[in-house]
Coordinates of C-alpha atoms in Angstrom, one line a residue:
X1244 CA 7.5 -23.1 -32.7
X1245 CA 6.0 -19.8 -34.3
X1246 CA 3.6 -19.8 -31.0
X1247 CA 6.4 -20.2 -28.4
X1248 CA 8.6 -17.2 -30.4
X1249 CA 5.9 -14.8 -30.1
X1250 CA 5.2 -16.4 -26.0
X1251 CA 8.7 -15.5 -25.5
X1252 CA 8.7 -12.0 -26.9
X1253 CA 5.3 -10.9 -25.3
X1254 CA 7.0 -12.0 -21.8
X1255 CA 10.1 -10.5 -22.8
X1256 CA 8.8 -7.5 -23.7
X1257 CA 7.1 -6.8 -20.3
X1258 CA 9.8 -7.1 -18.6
X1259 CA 12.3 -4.9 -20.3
X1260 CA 9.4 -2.0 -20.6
X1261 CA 8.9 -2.7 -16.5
X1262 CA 12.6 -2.4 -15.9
X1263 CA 14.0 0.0 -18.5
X1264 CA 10.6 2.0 -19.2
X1265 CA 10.1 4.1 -16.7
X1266 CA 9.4 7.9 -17.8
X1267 CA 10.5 10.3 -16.1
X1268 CA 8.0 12.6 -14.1
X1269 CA 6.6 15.9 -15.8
X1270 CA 4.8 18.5 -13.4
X1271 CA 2.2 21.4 -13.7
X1272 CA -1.1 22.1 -16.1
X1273 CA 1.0 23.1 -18.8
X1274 CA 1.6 19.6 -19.6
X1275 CA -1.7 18.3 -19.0
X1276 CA -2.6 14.8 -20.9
X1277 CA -2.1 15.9 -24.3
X1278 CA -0.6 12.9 -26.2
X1279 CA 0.0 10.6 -23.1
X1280 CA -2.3 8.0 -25.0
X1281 CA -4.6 6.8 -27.5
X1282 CA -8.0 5.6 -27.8
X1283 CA -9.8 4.0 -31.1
X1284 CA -12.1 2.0 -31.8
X1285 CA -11.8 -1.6 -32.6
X1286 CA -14.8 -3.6 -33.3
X1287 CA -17.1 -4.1 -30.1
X1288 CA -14.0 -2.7 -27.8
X1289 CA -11.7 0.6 -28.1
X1290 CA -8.6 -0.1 -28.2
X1291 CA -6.0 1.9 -25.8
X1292 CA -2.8 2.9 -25.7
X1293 CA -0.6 4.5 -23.1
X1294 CA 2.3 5.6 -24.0
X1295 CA 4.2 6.5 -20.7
X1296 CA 3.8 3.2 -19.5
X1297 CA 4.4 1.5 -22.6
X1298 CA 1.0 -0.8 -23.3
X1299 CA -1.6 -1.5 -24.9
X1300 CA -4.8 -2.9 -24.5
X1301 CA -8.8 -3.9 -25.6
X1302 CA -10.9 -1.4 -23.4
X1303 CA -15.0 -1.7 -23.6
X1304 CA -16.1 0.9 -26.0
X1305 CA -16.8 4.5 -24.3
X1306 CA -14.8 5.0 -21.6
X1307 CA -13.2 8.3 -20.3
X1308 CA -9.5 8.3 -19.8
X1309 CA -8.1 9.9 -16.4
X1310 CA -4.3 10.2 -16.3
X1311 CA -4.0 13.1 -13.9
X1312 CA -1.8 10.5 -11.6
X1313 CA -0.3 9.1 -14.3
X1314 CA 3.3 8.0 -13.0
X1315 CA 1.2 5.6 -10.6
X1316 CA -2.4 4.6 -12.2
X1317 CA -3.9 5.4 -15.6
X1318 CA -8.0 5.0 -15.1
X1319 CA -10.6 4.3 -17.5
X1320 CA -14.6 4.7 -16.7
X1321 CA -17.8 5.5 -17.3
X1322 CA -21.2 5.2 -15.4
X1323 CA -21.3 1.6 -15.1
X1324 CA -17.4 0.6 -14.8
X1325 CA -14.5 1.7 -13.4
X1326 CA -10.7 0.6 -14.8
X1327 CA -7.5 1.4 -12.9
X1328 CA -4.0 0.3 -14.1
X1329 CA -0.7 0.1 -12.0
X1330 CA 2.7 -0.9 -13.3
X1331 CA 5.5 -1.3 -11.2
X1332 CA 9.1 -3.6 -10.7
X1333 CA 8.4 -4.7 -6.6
X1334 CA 11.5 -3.9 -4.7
X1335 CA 14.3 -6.2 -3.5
X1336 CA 13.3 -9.1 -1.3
X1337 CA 9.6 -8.9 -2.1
X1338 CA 8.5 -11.5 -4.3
X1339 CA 5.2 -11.5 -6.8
X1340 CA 3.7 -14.0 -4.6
X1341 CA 4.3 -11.7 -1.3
X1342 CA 2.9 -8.9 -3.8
X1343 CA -0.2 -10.7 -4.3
X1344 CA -0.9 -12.1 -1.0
X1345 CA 0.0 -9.2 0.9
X1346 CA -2.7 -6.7 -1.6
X1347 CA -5.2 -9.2 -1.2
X1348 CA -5.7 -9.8 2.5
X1349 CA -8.9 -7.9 2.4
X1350 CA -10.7 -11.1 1.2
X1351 CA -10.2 -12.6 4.6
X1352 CA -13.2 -10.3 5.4
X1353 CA -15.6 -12.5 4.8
X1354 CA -18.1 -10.2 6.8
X1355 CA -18.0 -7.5 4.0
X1356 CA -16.4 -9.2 0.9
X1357 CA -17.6 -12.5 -1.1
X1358 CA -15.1 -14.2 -2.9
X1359 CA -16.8 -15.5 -6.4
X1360 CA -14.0 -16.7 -8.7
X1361 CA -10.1 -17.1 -8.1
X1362 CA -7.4 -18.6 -10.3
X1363 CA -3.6 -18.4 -12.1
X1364 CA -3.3 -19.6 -15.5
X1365 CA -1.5 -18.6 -18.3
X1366 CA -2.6 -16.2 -20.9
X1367 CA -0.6 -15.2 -23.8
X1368 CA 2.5 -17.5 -21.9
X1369 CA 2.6 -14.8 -19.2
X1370 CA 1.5 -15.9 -15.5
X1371 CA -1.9 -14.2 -14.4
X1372 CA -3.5 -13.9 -11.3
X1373 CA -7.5 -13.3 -11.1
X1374 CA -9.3 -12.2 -8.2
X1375 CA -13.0 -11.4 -8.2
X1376 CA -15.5 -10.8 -5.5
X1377 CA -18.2 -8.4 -4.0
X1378 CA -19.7 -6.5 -1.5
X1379 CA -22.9 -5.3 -0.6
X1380 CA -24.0 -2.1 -2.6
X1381 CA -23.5 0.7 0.0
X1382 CA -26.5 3.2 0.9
X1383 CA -25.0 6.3 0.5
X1384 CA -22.7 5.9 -2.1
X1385 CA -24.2 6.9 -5.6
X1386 CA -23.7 4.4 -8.1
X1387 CA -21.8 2.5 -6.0
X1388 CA -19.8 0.0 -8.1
X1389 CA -19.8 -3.3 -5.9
X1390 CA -18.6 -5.9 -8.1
X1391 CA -14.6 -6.1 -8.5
X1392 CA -12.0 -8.0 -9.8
X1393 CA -8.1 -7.6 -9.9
X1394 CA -5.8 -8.8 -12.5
X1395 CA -2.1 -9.3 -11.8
X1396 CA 0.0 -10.0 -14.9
X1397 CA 3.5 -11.3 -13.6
X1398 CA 6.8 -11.0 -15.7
X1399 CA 10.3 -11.9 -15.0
X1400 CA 10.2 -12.2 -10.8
X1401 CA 9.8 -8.5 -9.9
X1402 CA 7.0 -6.6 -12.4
X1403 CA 3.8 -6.6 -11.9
X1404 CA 0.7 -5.2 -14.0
X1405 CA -2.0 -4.9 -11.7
X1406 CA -5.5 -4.2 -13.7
X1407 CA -8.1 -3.1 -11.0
X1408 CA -11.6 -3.3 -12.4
X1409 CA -15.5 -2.4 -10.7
X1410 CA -18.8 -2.2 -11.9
X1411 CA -22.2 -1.9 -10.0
X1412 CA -23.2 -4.9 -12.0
X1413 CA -22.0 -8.6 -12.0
X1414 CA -19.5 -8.8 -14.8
X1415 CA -21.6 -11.5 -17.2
X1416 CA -24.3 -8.7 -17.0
X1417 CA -22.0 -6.2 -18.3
X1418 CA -19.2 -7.7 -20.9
X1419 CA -17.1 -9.2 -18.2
X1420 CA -12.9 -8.4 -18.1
X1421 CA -10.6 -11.0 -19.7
X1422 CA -10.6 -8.8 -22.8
X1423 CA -8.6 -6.3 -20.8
X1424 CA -5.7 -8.8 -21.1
X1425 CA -6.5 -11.1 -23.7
X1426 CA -4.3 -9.1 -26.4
X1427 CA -2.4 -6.6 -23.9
X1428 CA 1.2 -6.1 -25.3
X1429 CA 3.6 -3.8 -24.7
X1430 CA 6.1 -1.5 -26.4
X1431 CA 8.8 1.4 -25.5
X1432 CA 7.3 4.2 -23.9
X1433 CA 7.9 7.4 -25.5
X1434 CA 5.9 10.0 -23.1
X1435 CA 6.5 11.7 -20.0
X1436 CA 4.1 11.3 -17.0
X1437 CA 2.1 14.0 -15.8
X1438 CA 0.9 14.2 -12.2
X1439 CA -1.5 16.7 -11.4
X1440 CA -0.9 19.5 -8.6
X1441 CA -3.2 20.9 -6.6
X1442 CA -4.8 24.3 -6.4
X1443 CA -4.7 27.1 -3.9
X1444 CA -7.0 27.7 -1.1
X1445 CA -9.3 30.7 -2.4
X1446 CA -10.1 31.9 1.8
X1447 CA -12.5 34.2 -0.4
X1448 CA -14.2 31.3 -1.1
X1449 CA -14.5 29.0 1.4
X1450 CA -17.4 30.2 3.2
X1451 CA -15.1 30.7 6.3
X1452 CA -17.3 32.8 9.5
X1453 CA -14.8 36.1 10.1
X1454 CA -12.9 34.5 13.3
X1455 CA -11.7 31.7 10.7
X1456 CA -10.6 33.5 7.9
X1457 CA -8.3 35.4 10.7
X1458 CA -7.1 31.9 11.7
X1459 CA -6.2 30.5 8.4
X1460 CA -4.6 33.9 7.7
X1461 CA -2.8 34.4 10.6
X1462 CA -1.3 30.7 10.8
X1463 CA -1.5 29.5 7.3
X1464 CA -0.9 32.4 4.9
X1465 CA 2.6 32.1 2.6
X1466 CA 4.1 34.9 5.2
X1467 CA 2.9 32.6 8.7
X1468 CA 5.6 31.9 10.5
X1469 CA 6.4 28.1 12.2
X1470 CA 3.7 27.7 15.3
X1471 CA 4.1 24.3 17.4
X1472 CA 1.7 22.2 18.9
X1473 CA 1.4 18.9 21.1
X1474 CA -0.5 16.2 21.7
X1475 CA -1.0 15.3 25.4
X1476 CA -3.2 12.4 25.9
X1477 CA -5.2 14.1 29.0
X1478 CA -5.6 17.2 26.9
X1479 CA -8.0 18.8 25.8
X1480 CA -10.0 16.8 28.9
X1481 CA -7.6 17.6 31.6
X1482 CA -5.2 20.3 31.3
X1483 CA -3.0 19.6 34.5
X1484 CA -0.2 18.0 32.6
X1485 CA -0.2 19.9 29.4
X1486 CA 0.0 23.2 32.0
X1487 CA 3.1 21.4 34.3
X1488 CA 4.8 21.1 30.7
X1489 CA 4.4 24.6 29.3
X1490 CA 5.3 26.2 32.6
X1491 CA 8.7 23.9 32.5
X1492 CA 9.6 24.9 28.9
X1493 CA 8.0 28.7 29.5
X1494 CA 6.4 28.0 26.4
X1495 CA 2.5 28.2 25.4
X1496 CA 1.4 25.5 22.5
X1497 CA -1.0 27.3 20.4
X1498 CA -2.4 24.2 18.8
X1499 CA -3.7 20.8 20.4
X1500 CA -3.9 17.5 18.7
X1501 CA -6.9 15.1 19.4
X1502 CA -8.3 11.8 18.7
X1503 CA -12.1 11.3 18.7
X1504 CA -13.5 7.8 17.4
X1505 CA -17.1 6.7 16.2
X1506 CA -17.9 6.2 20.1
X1507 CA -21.8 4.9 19.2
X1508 CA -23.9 5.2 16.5
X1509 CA -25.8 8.6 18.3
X1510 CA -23.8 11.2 19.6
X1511 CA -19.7 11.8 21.3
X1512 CA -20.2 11.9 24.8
X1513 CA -17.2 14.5 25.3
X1514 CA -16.7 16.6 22.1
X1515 CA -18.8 19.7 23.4
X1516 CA -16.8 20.0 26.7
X1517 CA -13.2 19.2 24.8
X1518 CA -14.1 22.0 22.1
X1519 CA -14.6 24.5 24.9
X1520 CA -12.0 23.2 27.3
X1521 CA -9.7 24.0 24.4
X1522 CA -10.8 27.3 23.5
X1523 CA -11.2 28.1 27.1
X1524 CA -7.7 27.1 27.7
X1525 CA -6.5 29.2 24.5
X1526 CA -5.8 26.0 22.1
X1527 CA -7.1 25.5 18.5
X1528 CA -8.1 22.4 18.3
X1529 CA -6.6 19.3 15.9
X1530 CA -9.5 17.2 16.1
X1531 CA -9.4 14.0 14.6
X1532 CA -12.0 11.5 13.8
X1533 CA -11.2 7.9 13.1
X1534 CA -13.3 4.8 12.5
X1535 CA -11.9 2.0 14.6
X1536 CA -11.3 -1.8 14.3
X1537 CA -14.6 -3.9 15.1
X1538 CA -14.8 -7.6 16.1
X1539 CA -14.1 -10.4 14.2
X1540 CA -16.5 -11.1 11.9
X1541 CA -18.7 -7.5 12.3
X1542 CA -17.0 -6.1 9.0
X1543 CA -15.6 -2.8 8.4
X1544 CA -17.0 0.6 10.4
X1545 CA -16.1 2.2 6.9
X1546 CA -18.9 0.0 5.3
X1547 CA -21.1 0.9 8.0
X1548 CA -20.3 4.5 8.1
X1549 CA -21.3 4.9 4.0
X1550 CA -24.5 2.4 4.5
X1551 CA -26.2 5.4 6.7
X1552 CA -25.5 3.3 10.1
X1553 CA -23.8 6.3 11.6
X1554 CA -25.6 8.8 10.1
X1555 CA -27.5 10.0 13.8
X1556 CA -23.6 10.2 15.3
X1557 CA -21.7 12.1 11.9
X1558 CA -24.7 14.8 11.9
X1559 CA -24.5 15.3 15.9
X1560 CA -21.0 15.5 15.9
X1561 CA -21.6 17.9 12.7
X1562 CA -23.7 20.2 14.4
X1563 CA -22.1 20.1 18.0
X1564 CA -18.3 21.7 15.8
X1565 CA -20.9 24.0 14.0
X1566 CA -22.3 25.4 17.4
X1567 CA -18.6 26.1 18.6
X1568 CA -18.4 28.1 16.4
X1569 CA -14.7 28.7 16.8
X1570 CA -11.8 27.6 14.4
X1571 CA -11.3 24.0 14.0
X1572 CA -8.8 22.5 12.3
X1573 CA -10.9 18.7 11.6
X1574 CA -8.6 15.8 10.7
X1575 CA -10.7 13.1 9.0
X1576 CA -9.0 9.4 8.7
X1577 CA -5.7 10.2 8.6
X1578 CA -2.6 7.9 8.1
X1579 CA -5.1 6.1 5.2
X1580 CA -2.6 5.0 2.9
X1581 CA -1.3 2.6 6.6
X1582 CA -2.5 -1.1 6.5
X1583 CA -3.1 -0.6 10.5
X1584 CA -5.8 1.9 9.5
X1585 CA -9.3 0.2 9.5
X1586 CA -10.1 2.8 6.5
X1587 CA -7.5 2.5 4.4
X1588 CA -8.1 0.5 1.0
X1589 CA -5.6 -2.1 2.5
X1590 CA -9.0 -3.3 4.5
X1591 CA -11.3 -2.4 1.8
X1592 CA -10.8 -4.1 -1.4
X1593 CA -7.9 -2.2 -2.7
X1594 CA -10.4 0.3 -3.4
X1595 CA -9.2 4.1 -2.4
X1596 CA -12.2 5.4 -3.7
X1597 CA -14.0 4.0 -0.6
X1598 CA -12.1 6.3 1.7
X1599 CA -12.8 9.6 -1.0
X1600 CA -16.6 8.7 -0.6
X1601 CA -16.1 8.5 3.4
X1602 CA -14.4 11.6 3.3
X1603 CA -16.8 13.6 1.2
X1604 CA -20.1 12.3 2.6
X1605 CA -18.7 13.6 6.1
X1606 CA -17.8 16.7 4.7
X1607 CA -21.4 17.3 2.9
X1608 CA -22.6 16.4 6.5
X1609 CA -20.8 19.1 7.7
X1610 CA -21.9 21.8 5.5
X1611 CA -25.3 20.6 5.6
X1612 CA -24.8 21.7 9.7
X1613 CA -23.6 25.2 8.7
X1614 CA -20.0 24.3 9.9
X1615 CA -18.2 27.5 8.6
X1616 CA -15.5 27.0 11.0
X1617 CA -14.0 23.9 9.2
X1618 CA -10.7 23.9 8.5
X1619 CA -9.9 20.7 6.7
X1620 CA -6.8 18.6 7.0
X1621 CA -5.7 16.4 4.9
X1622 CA -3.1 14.0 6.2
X1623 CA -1.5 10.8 4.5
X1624 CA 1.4 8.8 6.0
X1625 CA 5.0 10.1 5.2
X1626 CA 5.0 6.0 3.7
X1627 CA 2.8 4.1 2.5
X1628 CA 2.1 0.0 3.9
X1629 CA 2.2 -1.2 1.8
X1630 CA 4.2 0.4 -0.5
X1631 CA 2.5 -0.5 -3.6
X1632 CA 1.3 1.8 -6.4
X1633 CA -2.4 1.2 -5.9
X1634 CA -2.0 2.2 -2.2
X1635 CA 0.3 5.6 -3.1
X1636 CA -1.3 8.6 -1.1
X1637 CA -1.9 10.7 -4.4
X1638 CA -4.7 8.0 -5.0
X1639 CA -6.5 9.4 -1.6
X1640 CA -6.6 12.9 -2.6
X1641 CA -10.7 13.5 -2.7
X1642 CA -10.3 16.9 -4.5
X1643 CA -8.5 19.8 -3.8
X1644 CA -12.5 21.5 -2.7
X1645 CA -11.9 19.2 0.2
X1646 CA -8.6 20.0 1.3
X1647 CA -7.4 23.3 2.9
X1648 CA -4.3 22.3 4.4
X1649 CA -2.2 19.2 3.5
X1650 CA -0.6 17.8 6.6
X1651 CA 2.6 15.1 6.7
X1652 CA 3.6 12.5 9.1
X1653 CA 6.5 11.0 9.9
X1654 CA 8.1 9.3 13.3
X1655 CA 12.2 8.7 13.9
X1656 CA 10.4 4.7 15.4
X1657 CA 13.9 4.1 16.6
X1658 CA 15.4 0.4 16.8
X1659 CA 13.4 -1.1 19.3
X1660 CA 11.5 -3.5 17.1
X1661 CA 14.3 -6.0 14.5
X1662 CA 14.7 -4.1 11.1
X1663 CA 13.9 -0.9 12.2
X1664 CA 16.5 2.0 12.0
X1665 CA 17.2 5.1 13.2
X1666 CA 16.3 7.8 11.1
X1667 CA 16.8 11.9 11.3
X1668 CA 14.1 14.4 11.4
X1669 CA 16.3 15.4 7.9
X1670 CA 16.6 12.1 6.6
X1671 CA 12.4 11.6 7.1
X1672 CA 11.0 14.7 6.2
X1673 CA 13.3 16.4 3.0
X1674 CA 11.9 13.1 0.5
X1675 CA 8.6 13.6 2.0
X1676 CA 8.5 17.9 1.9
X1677 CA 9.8 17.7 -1.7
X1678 CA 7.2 15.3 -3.0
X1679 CA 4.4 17.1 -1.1
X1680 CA 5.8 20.6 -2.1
X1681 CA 5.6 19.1 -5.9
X1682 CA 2.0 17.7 -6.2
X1683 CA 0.3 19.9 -3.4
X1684 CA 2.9 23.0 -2.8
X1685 CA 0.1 25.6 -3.9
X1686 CA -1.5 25.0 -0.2
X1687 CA -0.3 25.1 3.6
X1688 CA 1.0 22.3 4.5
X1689 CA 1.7 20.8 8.3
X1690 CA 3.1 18.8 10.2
X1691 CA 0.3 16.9 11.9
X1692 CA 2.0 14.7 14.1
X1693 CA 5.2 13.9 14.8
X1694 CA 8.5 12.4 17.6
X1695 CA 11.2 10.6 17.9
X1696 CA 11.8 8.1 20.0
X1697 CA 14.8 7.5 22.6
X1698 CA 16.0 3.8 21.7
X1699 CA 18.7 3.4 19.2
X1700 CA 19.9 7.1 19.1
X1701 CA 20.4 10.6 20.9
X1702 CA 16.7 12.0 21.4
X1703 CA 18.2 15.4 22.4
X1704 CA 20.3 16.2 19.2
X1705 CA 17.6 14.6 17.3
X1706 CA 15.6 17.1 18.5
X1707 CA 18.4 19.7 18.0
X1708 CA 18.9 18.7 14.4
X1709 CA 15.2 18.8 13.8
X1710 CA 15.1 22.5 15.0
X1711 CA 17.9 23.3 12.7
X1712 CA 16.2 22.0 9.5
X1713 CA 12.1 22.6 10.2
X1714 CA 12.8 26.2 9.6
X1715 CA 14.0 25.4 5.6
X1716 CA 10.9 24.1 5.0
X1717 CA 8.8 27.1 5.1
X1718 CA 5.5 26.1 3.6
X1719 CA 5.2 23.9 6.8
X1720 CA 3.3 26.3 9.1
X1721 CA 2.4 24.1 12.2
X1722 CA 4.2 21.2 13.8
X1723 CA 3.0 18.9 16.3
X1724 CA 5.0 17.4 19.3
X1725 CA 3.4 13.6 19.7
X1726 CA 3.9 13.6 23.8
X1727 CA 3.3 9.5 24.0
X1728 CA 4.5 6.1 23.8
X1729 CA 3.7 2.9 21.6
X1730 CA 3.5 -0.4 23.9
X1731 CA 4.5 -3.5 22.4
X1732 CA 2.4 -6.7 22.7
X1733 CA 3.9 -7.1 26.2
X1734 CA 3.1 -3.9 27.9
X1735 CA 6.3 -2.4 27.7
X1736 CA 6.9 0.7 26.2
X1737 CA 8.5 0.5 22.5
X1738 CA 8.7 3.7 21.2
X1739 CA 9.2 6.8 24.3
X1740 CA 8.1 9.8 22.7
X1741 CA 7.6 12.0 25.3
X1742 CA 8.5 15.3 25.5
X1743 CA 9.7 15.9 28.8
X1744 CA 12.1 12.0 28.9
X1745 CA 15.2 13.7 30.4
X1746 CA 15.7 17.3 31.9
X1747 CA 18.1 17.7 29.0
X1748 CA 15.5 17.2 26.2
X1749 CA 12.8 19.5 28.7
X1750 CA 16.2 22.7 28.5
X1751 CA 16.4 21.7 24.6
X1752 CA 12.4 22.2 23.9
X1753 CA 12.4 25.3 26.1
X1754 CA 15.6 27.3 24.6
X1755 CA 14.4 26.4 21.1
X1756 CA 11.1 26.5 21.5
X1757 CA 11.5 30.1 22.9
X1758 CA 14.1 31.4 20.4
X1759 CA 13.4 34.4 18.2
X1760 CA 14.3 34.2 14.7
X1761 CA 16.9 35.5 13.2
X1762 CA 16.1 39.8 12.9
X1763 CA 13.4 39.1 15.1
X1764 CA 13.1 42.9 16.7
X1765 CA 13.7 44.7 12.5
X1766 CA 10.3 43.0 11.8
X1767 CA 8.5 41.8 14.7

């Protein structure tokens, strides 16, 4: 009977700390970690206690605590092994199940991942899901921790503790896991989190060539005003449409968006020519670089990329930016925090410290060519699929060294697919600005990409309204028209983005596009 009290209360306990716990959210180095936890030792383990979250647990002995992102994962590591902690209550209508099953998915890689243990039992009365696997160690990764396993500790039928552990040896070699959640308990938490912001761009520093520096200056200094830019599919290749559309709206787009892909493991058959197309044409590039989906069974490009497989293509493609010469502003692997994007942790063991590896070892690549006319973008989606803590955007962020400009994305989808709504350019991008303004404010942000569709609402006062409000958000210094479409699996179009639908929405683009702000001739 004594045993099934304390059962109760351990379960119990959970659950009222997931529901009722929740700290509220503390901002700036001033607060810092001071007093967010504990850390003693106890015997062969330390034990540790975090007291925004409200647990405690039995930690191996040594570990460093990181809780710079601390309203969505506390870490704990060290050389050999790596701890990350998420705590959440699942929103309505997803289940634990759908929790687990939908973070997990990755393990159907069997190409890339080895499944070695699974199971649910009960530990301490509480249900507990364990996952563990592997991969093979990746070449250039150093230290790469290959061996994983998740823990999901489940309470009442909506909170979830998600215990995230690696090492770069098997775990009998190296004192295993289940002590993480042998004795976890919780308790009220009595601290604020504290999330980390990012620092300023130092242009001083950067290592910029002189026609850069100008750039970044001209476009992305505090006093820039709003530029716009498009993406045309032809373009930067073919320049007939993009022209037919700027001599319609009487407007010239100063910036370009587009997409390049791993094309073969040796060298982009068209970068050179769209680099110089662009400039020759007056257009600073957006160029993006994306791995893509392989076939079944050929794993993950991501894998391949940070086993040296690529490394002939990445130092080609290096070198031919470098040789430009020009500004470029380089997009690497954005959307990551999207389950449709081969790179995000979604497809490679939950692990977001696989895409900060990709994106660093690129960037290394690129100053190893001497490319001083970088401008880095940064660019997560406005949501993140799936919405779970371990796949939040802050947990992308490879360093604010990295990271010049921060850029946001977010689409109006429209209704044409069931459950979708439609959704104002306000209603999209005031939650997203305000969050992004809050962890990453100190640097230019843009938007990267965005539209609205036509089905389910009126495109042209859409567009209206979002010319109204993109002006409030003034450390958004660029915006980008996505000129396009999205097919569904039938070939028909799903999602009209383009710019020039109707001639209403071609007069709206071209009197807004070409108005003068407000006092334009006092300080023009």
């Amino acid at each position: 009977m004594k045993h099934k009290i304390i059962t109760y209360f351990f379960c119990y306990a959970i659950a009222i700390t997931l529901i009722f716990g929740l700290a509220p959210l503390a901002y700036g180095a001033e607060n810092g970690q001071s007093g967010l936890y504990s850390l003693e030792p106890a015997g062969v383990y330390d034990k540790f206690q975090n007291y925004v979250d409200g647990y405690s647990m039995m930690v191996d002995s040594g570990l460093l605590v990181d809780m710079n992102n601390s309203e969505v994962c506390t870490v704990l590591e060290n050389d050999h092994k790596r701890i990350e902690i998420y705590k959440e209550t699942l929103p309505s209508g997803v289940s634990q199940e759908a929790y687990m099953n939908y973070s997990n998915q990755f393990i159907l890689n069997t190409a890339d991942h080895t499944k070695e243990y699974e199971t649910k039992t009960k530990i301490n009365g509480c249900t507990v899901h364990i996952l563990q696997w592997s991969r093979e160690k990746l070449a250039r990764v150093n230290n790469d921790k290959n061996y994983y396993a998740s823990i999901e500790i489940l309470s009442g039928t909506r909170d979830v503790i998600t215990i995230f552990v690696k090492a770069d040896t098997p775990f009998y070699m190296n004192g295993g896991y289940l002590h993480l959640v042998n004795q976890f308990s919780t308790f009220a938490p009595s601290k604020f989190a504290y999330q980390k912001q990012a620092e300023a761009v130092s242009v001083a520093g950067r290592g910029w060539n002189q026609e850069t520096k100008d750039v970044f200056e001209k476009y992305f200094s505090g006093d820039s005003s709003l530029q716009w830019g498009i993406f045309e599919p032809s373009a930067p290749d073919d320049f007939t449409q993009l022209r037919h559309l700027e001599t319609e709206m009487e407007y010239e787009f100063p910036f370009l968006l587009n997409y390049t892909s791993f094309e073969n493991k040796y060298k982009h058959p068209n970068l050179a020519y769209r680099l110089e197309n662009a400039q020759k044409n007056n257009k600073i590039l957006e160029l993006t670089l994306q791995t893509s989906w392989t076939a079944s069974g050929e794993g993950n490009m991501v894998y391949d990329v940070l086993d040296g497989e690529y490394d002939e293509f990445i130092k080609d493609y290096a070198k031919t930016v470098s040789d430009f010469n020009h500004p470029v502003l380089f997009r690497l692997g954005n959307e990551m925090n999207g389950d449709w994007c081969p790179y995000s942790s979604y497809n490679t063991s939950k692990d977001t410290l696989i895409f900060k590896e990709f994106y660093r070892y690129i960037y290394k690549i690129f100053e190893e060519a001497g490319a001083d006319n970088v401008i880095w973008v940064w660019n997560p989606n406005g949501k993140s699929f799936p919405d779970f803590e371990w796949n939040d955007a802050v947990m992308y962020y490879p360093g604010d060294e990295y990271v010049d400009i921060v850029g946001l994305t977010a689409y109006n989808t429209g209704t044409y697919y069931p459950g979708e709504n439609w959704t104002s350019f306000q209603e999209l991008y005031d939650p997203l600005y305000s969050e992004a303004m809050r962890i990453y404010g100190k640097k230019p942000m843009m938007i990267t990409e965005f539209a609205s569709s036509s089905i389910g609402g009126d495109k042209n006062q859409w567009i209206k309204d979002m010319f109204s409000r993109i002006e409030s958000y003034e450390n958004i210094k660029v915006a980008i028209w996505w000129d396009g479409c999205d097919w569904d699996a039938y070939g028909n179009i799903a999602r009209p983005y383009f710019i020039d639908e109707t001639p209403a929405i071609i007069k709206t683009f071209k009197e807004l596009l070409n108005k003068r702000p407000l006092f334009w001739d006092v300080y023009a």
